Amino acid sequence: MSLGNSAALHRAIYDILANDAGVTAVIGTHIYDALPAGPLPEVFISLGAEVVSDRSDKTGRGSEHDFTISVITTQPGFLRAKDVATAIGHALLDQTPDFGGLSVVYLNFTRADARRDTDTQTRRIDLGFRARIDNQA
């Protein structure tokens, strides 16, 4: 099943970000799958939505994962959020990360969407990535 790789990829992405020196230098430990109760830090990373497509063929089973990682801040301006977004990109794309035994064919950056919510005074950068995973026999 194509969705079977989703949880493993999610765990691997979280572990990569949580253990990357560049990411932790700009965000500390404020990387969330689910937001904690109580007040949130001024800047944090949230692992977000994912769309999974089957990419199986006659040579084997596989899946393509389009997922979002968000940088959210209540600080004025986008500079700090962009620094965090840059660190995320370096952690995932500028090295050979360990994906916990998954056979990752590719991981690419696909988009960034920066926006300001004037009602809540937050800024948000949604980073889109695409990963192709082949199931190991």
Coordinates of N, CA, C and O in Angstrom, one line a residue:
M1 N 0.8 -1.2 0.0 CA 0.0 0.0 0.0 C 0.9 1.2 0.0 O 1.9 1.3 0.7
S2 N 0.6 2.2 -0.8 CA 1.4 3.4 -1.0 C 1.4 4.2 0.3 O 2.4 4.9 0.6
L3 N 0.3 4.3 1.1 CA 0.3 5.1 2.3 C 1.2 4.5 3.4 O 1.5 5.2 4.3
G4 N 1.6 3.2 3.2 CA 2.4 2.6 4.2 C 3.7 3.3 4.5 O 4.2 3.2 5.6
N5 N 4.3 4.0 3.6 CA 5.5 4.7 3.8 C 5.3 6.0 4.4 O 6.3 6.6 4.9
S6 N 4.1 6.5 4.5 CA 3.9 7.8 5.0 C 4.3 8.1 6.4 O 5.0 9.1 6.7
A7 N 4.0 7.2 7.3 CA 4.4 7.4 8.7 C 5.9 7.3 8.9 O 6.5 8.1 9.6
A8 N 6.6 6.4 8.2 CA 8.0 6.3 8.2 C 8.7 7.5 7.7 O 9.7 8.0 8.3
L9 N 8.2 8.1 6.6 CA 8.8 9.3 6.1 C 8.5 10.5 7.0 O 9.5 11.2 7.3
H10 N 7.4 10.5 7.6 CA 7.1 11.6 8.6 C 8.0 11.6 9.8 O 8.6 12.6 10.2
R11 N 8.2 10.3 10.3 CA 9.2 10.2 11.4 C 10.6 10.6 11.0 O 11.3 11.2 11.8
A12 N 11.0 10.2 9.8 CA 12.4 10.5 9.3 C 12.6 12.0 9.2 O 13.6 12.5 9.6
I13 N 11.6 12.7 8.6 CA 11.7 14.1 8.4 C 11.8 14.8 9.8 O 12.6 15.7 10.0
Y14 N 10.9 14.4 10.7 CA 11.0 15.0 12.0 C 12.4 14.8 12.7 O 13.0 15.7 13.2
D15 N 12.9 13.5 12.6 CA 14.2 13.2 13.2 C 15.3 14.0 12.5 O 16.2 14.5 13.2
I16 N 15.3 14.2 11.2 CA 16.3 14.9 10.5 C 16.3 16.4 11.0 O 17.3 16.9 11.3
L17 N 15.1 17.0 11.1 CA 15.0 18.4 11.5 C 15.4 18.5 13.0 O 16.2 19.5 13.3
A18 N 15.0 17.6 13.8 CA 15.2 17.7 15.2 C 16.7 17.5 15.6 O 17.2 18.0 16.6
N19 N 17.4 16.8 14.7 CA 18.8 16.5 15.0 C 19.8 17.3 14.1 O 21.0 17.1 14.2
D20 N 19.3 18.2 13.3 CA 20.2 19.0 12.4 C 20.7 20.2 13.2 O 19.9 21.0 13.7
A21 N 22.0 20.4 13.2 CA 22.6 21.5 14.0 C 22.1 22.9 13.4 O 21.9 23.8 14.2
G22 N 22.0 23.0 12.1 CA 21.6 24.3 11.5 C 20.1 24.6 11.9 O 19.8 25.8 12.2
V23 N 19.3 23.6 11.9 CA 17.9 23.9 12.3 C 17.7 24.2 13.8 O 17.1 25.2 14.1
T24 N 18.4 23.4 14.6 CA 18.3 23.6 16.0 C 18.9 25.0 16.4 O 18.5 25.6 17.4
A25 N 19.9 25.4 15.7 CA 20.5 26.7 16.0 C 19.5 27.9 15.8 O 19.6 28.9 16.5
V26 N 18.6 27.7 14.9 CA 17.6 28.8 14.6 C 16.3 28.6 15.2 O 15.5 29.6 15.4
I27 N 15.9 27.4 15.6 CA 14.6 27.2 16.2 C 14.6 26.4 17.5 O 13.5 26.3 18.2
G28 N 15.7 25.9 17.9 CA 15.7 25.1 19.1 C 15.0 23.8 19.0 O 15.1 23.1 17.9
T29 N 14.2 23.5 19.9 CA 13.4 22.2 19.9 C 12.0 22.4 19.5 O 11.1 21.5 19.6
H30 N 11.6 23.6 18.9 CA 10.3 23.9 18.6 C 9.8 23.4 17.3 O 9.5 24.1 16.3
I31 N 9.8 22.1 17.2 CA 9.4 21.4 15.9 C 8.2 20.5 16.4 O 8.4 19.6 17.3
Y32 N 7.1 20.7 15.7 CA 5.9 20.0 16.2 C 5.2 19.2 15.1 O 5.0 19.7 14.0
D33 N 4.7 18.0 15.5 CA 3.7 17.3 14.7 C 2.3 17.7 15.1 O 1.5 18.0 14.3
A34 N 2.1 17.8 16.4 CA 0.9 18.3 17.0 C 1.2 19.5 17.9 O 2.2 19.4 18.7
L35 N 0.5 20.5 17.8 CA 0.8 21.7 18.7 C 0.6 21.4 20.1 O -0.4 20.8 20.5
P36 N 1.5 21.8 21.0 CA 1.4 21.5 22.4 C 0.3 22.5 23.0 O 0.0 23.5 22.5
A37 N -0.2 22.1 24.2 CA -1.1 22.9 24.9 C -0.4 24.1 25.5 O 0.8 24.0 25.8
G38 N -1.1 25.2 25.7 CA -0.5 26.3 26.3 C 0.1 27.3 25.3 O -0.1 27.1 24.1
P39 N 0.8 28.3 25.8 CA 1.4 29.3 24.8 C 2.5 28.7 23.9 O 3.2 27.8 24.3
L40 N 2.4 29.2 22.7 CA 3.4 28.7 21.7 C 4.6 29.6 21.7 O 4.5 30.8 22.0
P41 N 5.8 29.1 21.2 CA 6.9 30.0 21.1 C 6.7 31.0 19.9 O 5.8 30.8 19.1
E42 N 7.5 32.1 19.9 CA 7.3 33.1 18.8 C 7.5 32.6 17.4 O 7.0 33.1 16.5
V43 N 8.4 31.5 17.3 CA 8.7 30.9 16.0 C 8.7 29.4 16.2 O 9.4 28.9 17.2
F44 N 8.1 28.7 15.3 CA 8.1 27.2 15.4 C 7.9 26.6 14.1 O 7.4 27.2 13.1
I45 N 8.2 25.3 14.0 CA 8.0 24.5 12.8 C 6.9 23.5 13.1 O 6.8 22.9 14.1
S46 N 6.0 23.4 12.1 CA 4.9 22.5 12.2 C 4.9 21.5 10.9 O 4.9 22.0 9.8
L47 N 4.9 20.2 11.2 CA 4.8 19.3 10.1 C 3.4 19.2 9.7 O 2.5 19.0 10.5
G48 N 3.1 19.3 8.4 CA 1.8 19.5 8.0 C 1.2 18.4 7.0 O 1.6 17.3 7.1
A49 N 0.4 18.9 6.2 CA -0.4 18.1 5.3 C 0.5 17.3 4.3 O 1.6 17.7 4.0
E50 N -0.1 16.2 3.8 CA 0.6 15.3 2.9 C -0.4 14.7 1.9 O -1.5 14.4 2.3
V51 N 0.0 14.6 0.7 CA -0.8 14.0 -0.4 C 0.1 12.8 -0.9 O 1.2 13.1 -1.3
V52 N -0.4 11.6 -0.9 CA 0.4 10.4 -1.3 C -0.3 9.9 -2.6 O -1.5 9.7 -2.6
S53 N 0.6 9.6 -3.5 CA 0.2 9.0 -4.8 C 0.9 7.7 -5.0 O 2.1 7.6 -4.7
D54 N 0.2 6.7 -5.6 CA 0.8 5.4 -5.9 C 1.8 5.6 -7.1 O 1.4 6.2 -8.1
R55 N 2.9 5.1 -7.0 CA 3.9 5.1 -8.1 C 4.5 3.7 -8.4 O 5.6 3.6 -8.8
S56 N 3.6 2.7 -8.2 CA 4.0 1.3 -8.4 C 4.1 1.1 -9.9 O 3.4 1.7 -10.7
D57 N 5.0 0.2 -10.3 CA 5.1 -0.2 -11.7 C 5.4 -1.7 -11.8 O 5.4 -2.4 -10.7
K58 N 5.7 -2.2 -12.9 CA 6.0 -3.6 -13.0 C 7.2 -4.1 -12.3 O 7.4 -5.3 -12.1
T59 N 8.1 -3.1 -12.0 CA 9.3 -3.5 -11.2 C 9.2 -3.5 -9.7 O 10.0 -4.0 -9.0
G60 N 8.1 -2.9 -9.2 CA 7.9 -2.9 -7.8 C 6.9 -1.8 -7.4 O 6.4 -1.1 -8.2
R61 N 6.7 -1.8 -6.0 CA 5.7 -0.8 -5.5 C 6.5 0.4 -5.0 O 7.6 0.3 -4.6
G62 N 5.8 1.5 -5.1 CA 6.4 2.8 -4.7 C 5.3 3.8 -4.5 O 4.1 3.6 -4.8
S63 N 5.7 5.0 -3.9 CA 4.8 6.1 -3.6 C 5.5 7.4 -3.8 O 6.7 7.5 -3.6
E64 N 4.7 8.4 -4.1 CA 5.2 9.8 -4.2 C 4.4 10.6 -3.1 O 3.2 10.5 -3.0
H65 N 5.2 11.4 -2.3 CA 4.7 12.1 -1.2 C 4.9 13.6 -1.4 O 6.0 14.0 -1.4
D66 N 3.8 14.3 -1.5 CA 3.9 15.8 -1.5 C 3.5 16.2 -0.1 O 2.4 16.0 0.4
F67 N 4.5 16.9 0.6 CA 4.2 17.2 2.0 C 4.6 18.7 2.3 O 5.4 19.2 1.5
T68 N 4.1 19.2 3.3 CA 4.3 20.6 3.7 C 4.9 20.7 5.1 O 4.5 20.0 6.0
I69 N 5.9 21.5 5.2 CA 6.5 21.9 6.5 C 6.3 23.4 6.6 O 6.7 24.2 5.7
S70 N 5.7 23.8 7.7 CA 5.4 25.2 7.9 C 6.3 25.9 9.0 O 6.6 25.2 10.0
V71 N 6.7 27.1 8.7 CA 7.3 27.9 9.7 C 6.3 29.0 10.1 O 5.9 29.8 9.2
I72 N 6.0 29.1 11.4 CA 5.0 30.0 11.8 C 5.6 30.9 12.9 O 6.3 30.5 13.8
T73 N 5.3 32.2 12.8 CA 5.9 33.2 13.8 C 4.9 34.3 14.1 O 4.1 34.7 13.2
T74 N 5.0 34.8 15.3 CA 4.3 36.0 15.7 C 5.2 37.2 15.7 O 4.8 38.3 16.0
Q75 N 6.5 37.0 15.3 CA 7.4 38.2 15.2 C 7.1 39.0 14.0 O 6.6 38.5 13.0
P76 N 7.3 40.3 14.1 CA 7.1 41.2 13.0 C 8.1 40.9 11.9 O 9.2 40.5 12.1
G77 N 7.6 40.9 10.6 CA 8.5 40.7 9.5 C 8.7 39.2 9.3 O 8.2 38.3 10.0
F78 N 9.4 38.9 8.1 CA 9.6 37.5 7.7 C 11.0 37.1 7.9 O 11.3 35.9 7.6
L79 N 11.9 37.9 8.3 CA 13.3 37.6 8.2 C 13.7 36.3 9.0 O 14.3 35.4 8.5
R80 N 13.2 36.2 10.3 CA 13.5 35.1 11.1 C 12.9 33.8 10.5 O 13.5 32.7 10.5
A81 N 11.6 33.9 10.1 CA 11.0 32.8 9.4 C 11.7 32.3 8.2 O 11.8 31.1 8.0
K82 N 12.2 33.2 7.4 CA 13.0 32.8 6.2 C 14.3 32.2 6.6 O 14.8 31.3 5.9
D83 N 14.9 32.6 7.7 CA 16.2 32.0 8.2 C 15.9 30.5 8.6 O 16.6 29.6 8.3
V84 N 14.7 30.3 9.3 CA 14.3 28.9 9.6 C 14.0 28.1 8.4 O 14.5 26.9 8.3
A85 N 13.3 28.7 7.4 CA 13.0 28.0 6.2 C 14.2 27.6 5.4 O 14.3 26.5 4.9
T86 N 15.2 28.5 5.4 CA 16.5 28.1 4.8 C 17.2 27.0 5.5 O 17.7 26.1 4.8
A87 N 17.2 27.0 6.8 CA 17.8 25.9 7.5 C 17.1 24.5 7.3 O 17.8 23.5 7.1
I88 N 15.8 24.6 7.1 CA 15.0 23.4 6.8 C 15.5 22.8 5.4 O 15.7 21.6 5.3
G89 N 15.6 23.7 4.4 CA 16.0 23.3 3.1 C 17.4 22.7 3.1 O 17.6 21.7 2.5
H90 N 18.3 23.3 3.9 CA 19.7 22.8 4.0 C 19.7 21.4 4.6 O 20.4 20.5 4.2
A91 N 18.9 21.2 5.6 CA 18.8 19.9 6.4 C 18.3 18.8 5.5 O 18.8 17.7 5.5
L92 N 17.3 19.1 4.6 CA 16.7 18.1 3.8 C 17.3 17.9 2.4 O 17.2 16.8 1.9
L93 N 18.0 19.0 1.9 CA 18.4 18.9 0.5 C 19.9 19.0 0.3 O 20.3 18.6 -0.8
D94 N 20.6 19.6 1.2 CA 22.0 19.9 0.9 C 23.0 18.8 1.5 O 24.2 19.0 1.5
Q95 N 22.4 17.8 1.9 CA 23.2 16.7 2.4 C 22.5 15.4 2.1 O 21.5 15.4 1.5
T96 N 23.1 14.3 2.5 CA 22.4 13.0 2.3 C 21.8 12.5 3.7 O 22.5 11.9 4.4
P97 N 20.6 12.9 3.9 CA 20.0 12.5 5.2 C 19.7 11.1 5.3 O 19.5 10.4 4.3
D98 N 19.6 10.6 6.5 CA 19.2 9.2 6.8 C 17.6 9.2 6.9 O 17.1 9.8 7.7
F99 N 17.0 8.4 6.0 CA 15.6 8.3 6.0 C 15.1 7.0 6.7 O 14.1 6.4 6.3
G100 N 15.8 6.6 7.7 CA 15.4 5.5 8.5 C 15.2 4.2 7.8 O 14.2 3.5 8.0
G101 N 16.0 3.9 6.8 CA 15.8 2.6 6.0 C 14.9 2.7 4.8 O 14.8 1.7 4.1
L102 N 14.3 3.9 4.6 CA 13.4 4.0 3.4 C 14.3 4.1 2.2 O 15.4 4.7 2.2
S103 N 13.8 3.6 1.1 CA 14.5 3.8 -0.2 C 14.0 5.0 -0.9 O 13.0 4.9 -1.6
V104 N 14.6 6.2 -0.5 CA 14.2 7.4 -1.1 C 14.9 7.7 -2.4 O 16.1 7.8 -2.5
V105 N 14.1 7.7 -3.5 CA 14.6 7.8 -4.8 C 15.0 9.3 -5.0 O 16.1 9.6 -5.6
Y106 N 14.1 10.2 -4.6 CA 14.5 11.6 -4.7 C 13.7 12.4 -3.6 O 12.6 11.9 -3.1
L107 N 14.2 13.5 -3.2 CA 13.5 14.5 -2.4 C 13.8 15.9 -3.0 O 14.9 16.3 -3.1
N108 N 12.7 16.5 -3.4 CA 12.9 17.8 -4.0 C 12.0 18.9 -3.4 O 10.9 18.6 -2.9
F109 N 12.5 20.1 -3.4 CA 11.7 21.3 -3.0 C 10.8 21.6 -4.1 O 11.2 21.6 -5.3
T110 N 9.5 21.9 -3.8 CA 8.6 22.2 -4.9 C 8.1 23.6 -4.9 O 7.7 24.2 -5.9
R111 N 8.0 24.2 -3.7 CA 7.4 25.6 -3.6 C 7.6 26.1 -2.2 O 7.8 25.4 -1.2
A112 N 7.4 27.5 -2.1 CA 7.3 28.2 -0.8 C 6.2 29.2 -1.0 O 6.1 29.9 -2.0
D113 N 5.4 29.3 0.1 CA 4.3 30.3 0.1 C 4.4 31.1 1.4 O 4.1 30.5 2.5
A114 N 4.8 32.3 1.3 CA 4.9 33.2 2.5 C 3.7 34.1 2.6 O 3.4 34.8 1.6
R115 N 3.1 34.2 3.7 CA 1.9 35.0 3.8 C 1.8 35.6 5.3 O 2.3 35.0 6.2
R116 N 1.0 36.7 5.4 CA 0.8 37.4 6.6 C -0.7 37.3 6.9 O -1.5 37.6 6.1
D117 N -1.0 37.0 8.2 CA -2.4 37.0 8.6 C -2.6 38.2 9.5 O -2.1 38.3 10.6
T118 N -3.3 39.2 9.0 CA -3.4 40.5 9.7 C -4.3 40.4 10.9 O -4.2 41.1 11.9
D119 N -5.2 39.4 10.9 CA -6.1 39.2 12.0 C -5.4 38.7 13.3 O -5.6 39.1 14.4
T120 N -4.5 37.7 13.0 CA -3.8 37.1 14.2 C -2.4 37.6 14.3 O -1.7 37.2 15.3
Q121 N -2.0 38.5 13.4 CA -0.6 39.0 13.4 C 0.5 37.9 13.4 O 1.5 38.0 14.0
T122 N 0.2 36.9 12.6 CA 1.2 35.8 12.4 C 1.7 35.9 11.0 O 1.0 36.4 10.1
R123 N 2.9 35.4 10.8 CA 3.4 35.2 9.5 C 3.7 33.7 9.4 O 4.0 33.0 10.3
R124 N 3.6 33.2 8.1 CA 3.7 31.7 7.9 C 4.3 31.5 6.6 O 4.0 32.2 5.6
I125 N 5.3 30.6 6.6 CA 5.9 30.1 5.3 C 5.6 28.6 5.2 O 6.1 27.9 6.1
D126 N 4.9 28.3 4.2 CA 4.7 26.8 3.9 C 5.6 26.4 2.8 O 5.7 26.9 1.7
L127 N 6.5 25.4 3.2 CA 7.5 24.8 2.3 C 6.9 23.5 1.7 O 6.6 22.6 2.5
G128 N 6.9 23.4 0.4 CA 6.4 22.1 -0.2 C 7.6 21.3 -0.7 O 8.6 21.8 -1.2
F129 N 7.5 20.0 -0.4 CA 8.5 19.0 -0.8 C 7.8 17.9 -1.5 O 6.7 17.5 -1.2
R130 N 8.6 17.2 -2.3 CA 8.1 15.9 -2.9 C 9.2 14.9 -2.8 O 10.3 15.1 -3.1
A131 N 8.7 13.7 -2.3 CA 9.6 12.6 -2.1 C 9.1 11.4 -2.8 O 7.9 11.1 -2.8
R132 N 9.9 10.6 -3.5 CA 9.5 9.4 -4.1 C 10.2 8.3 -3.4 O 11.4 8.3 -3.1
I133 N 9.4 7.3 -3.0 CA 9.9 6.2 -2.2 C 9.6 4.9 -2.9 O 8.5 4.7 -3.3
D134 N 10.6 4.0 -3.0 CA 10.4 2.7 -3.5 C 10.4 1.7 -2.3 O 11.2 1.8 -1.4
N135 N 9.4 0.8 -2.3 CA 9.3 -0.2 -1.3 C 10.5 -1.2 -1.5 O 10.7 -1.6 -2.6
Q136 N 11.1 -1.5 -0.4 CA 12.2 -2.5 -0.4 C 11.5 -3.9 -0.3 O 10.7 -4.1 0.6
A137 N 12.0 -4.8 -1.1 CA 11.4 -6.2 -1.0 C 11.9 -6.9 0.2 O 12.9 -6.6 0.8

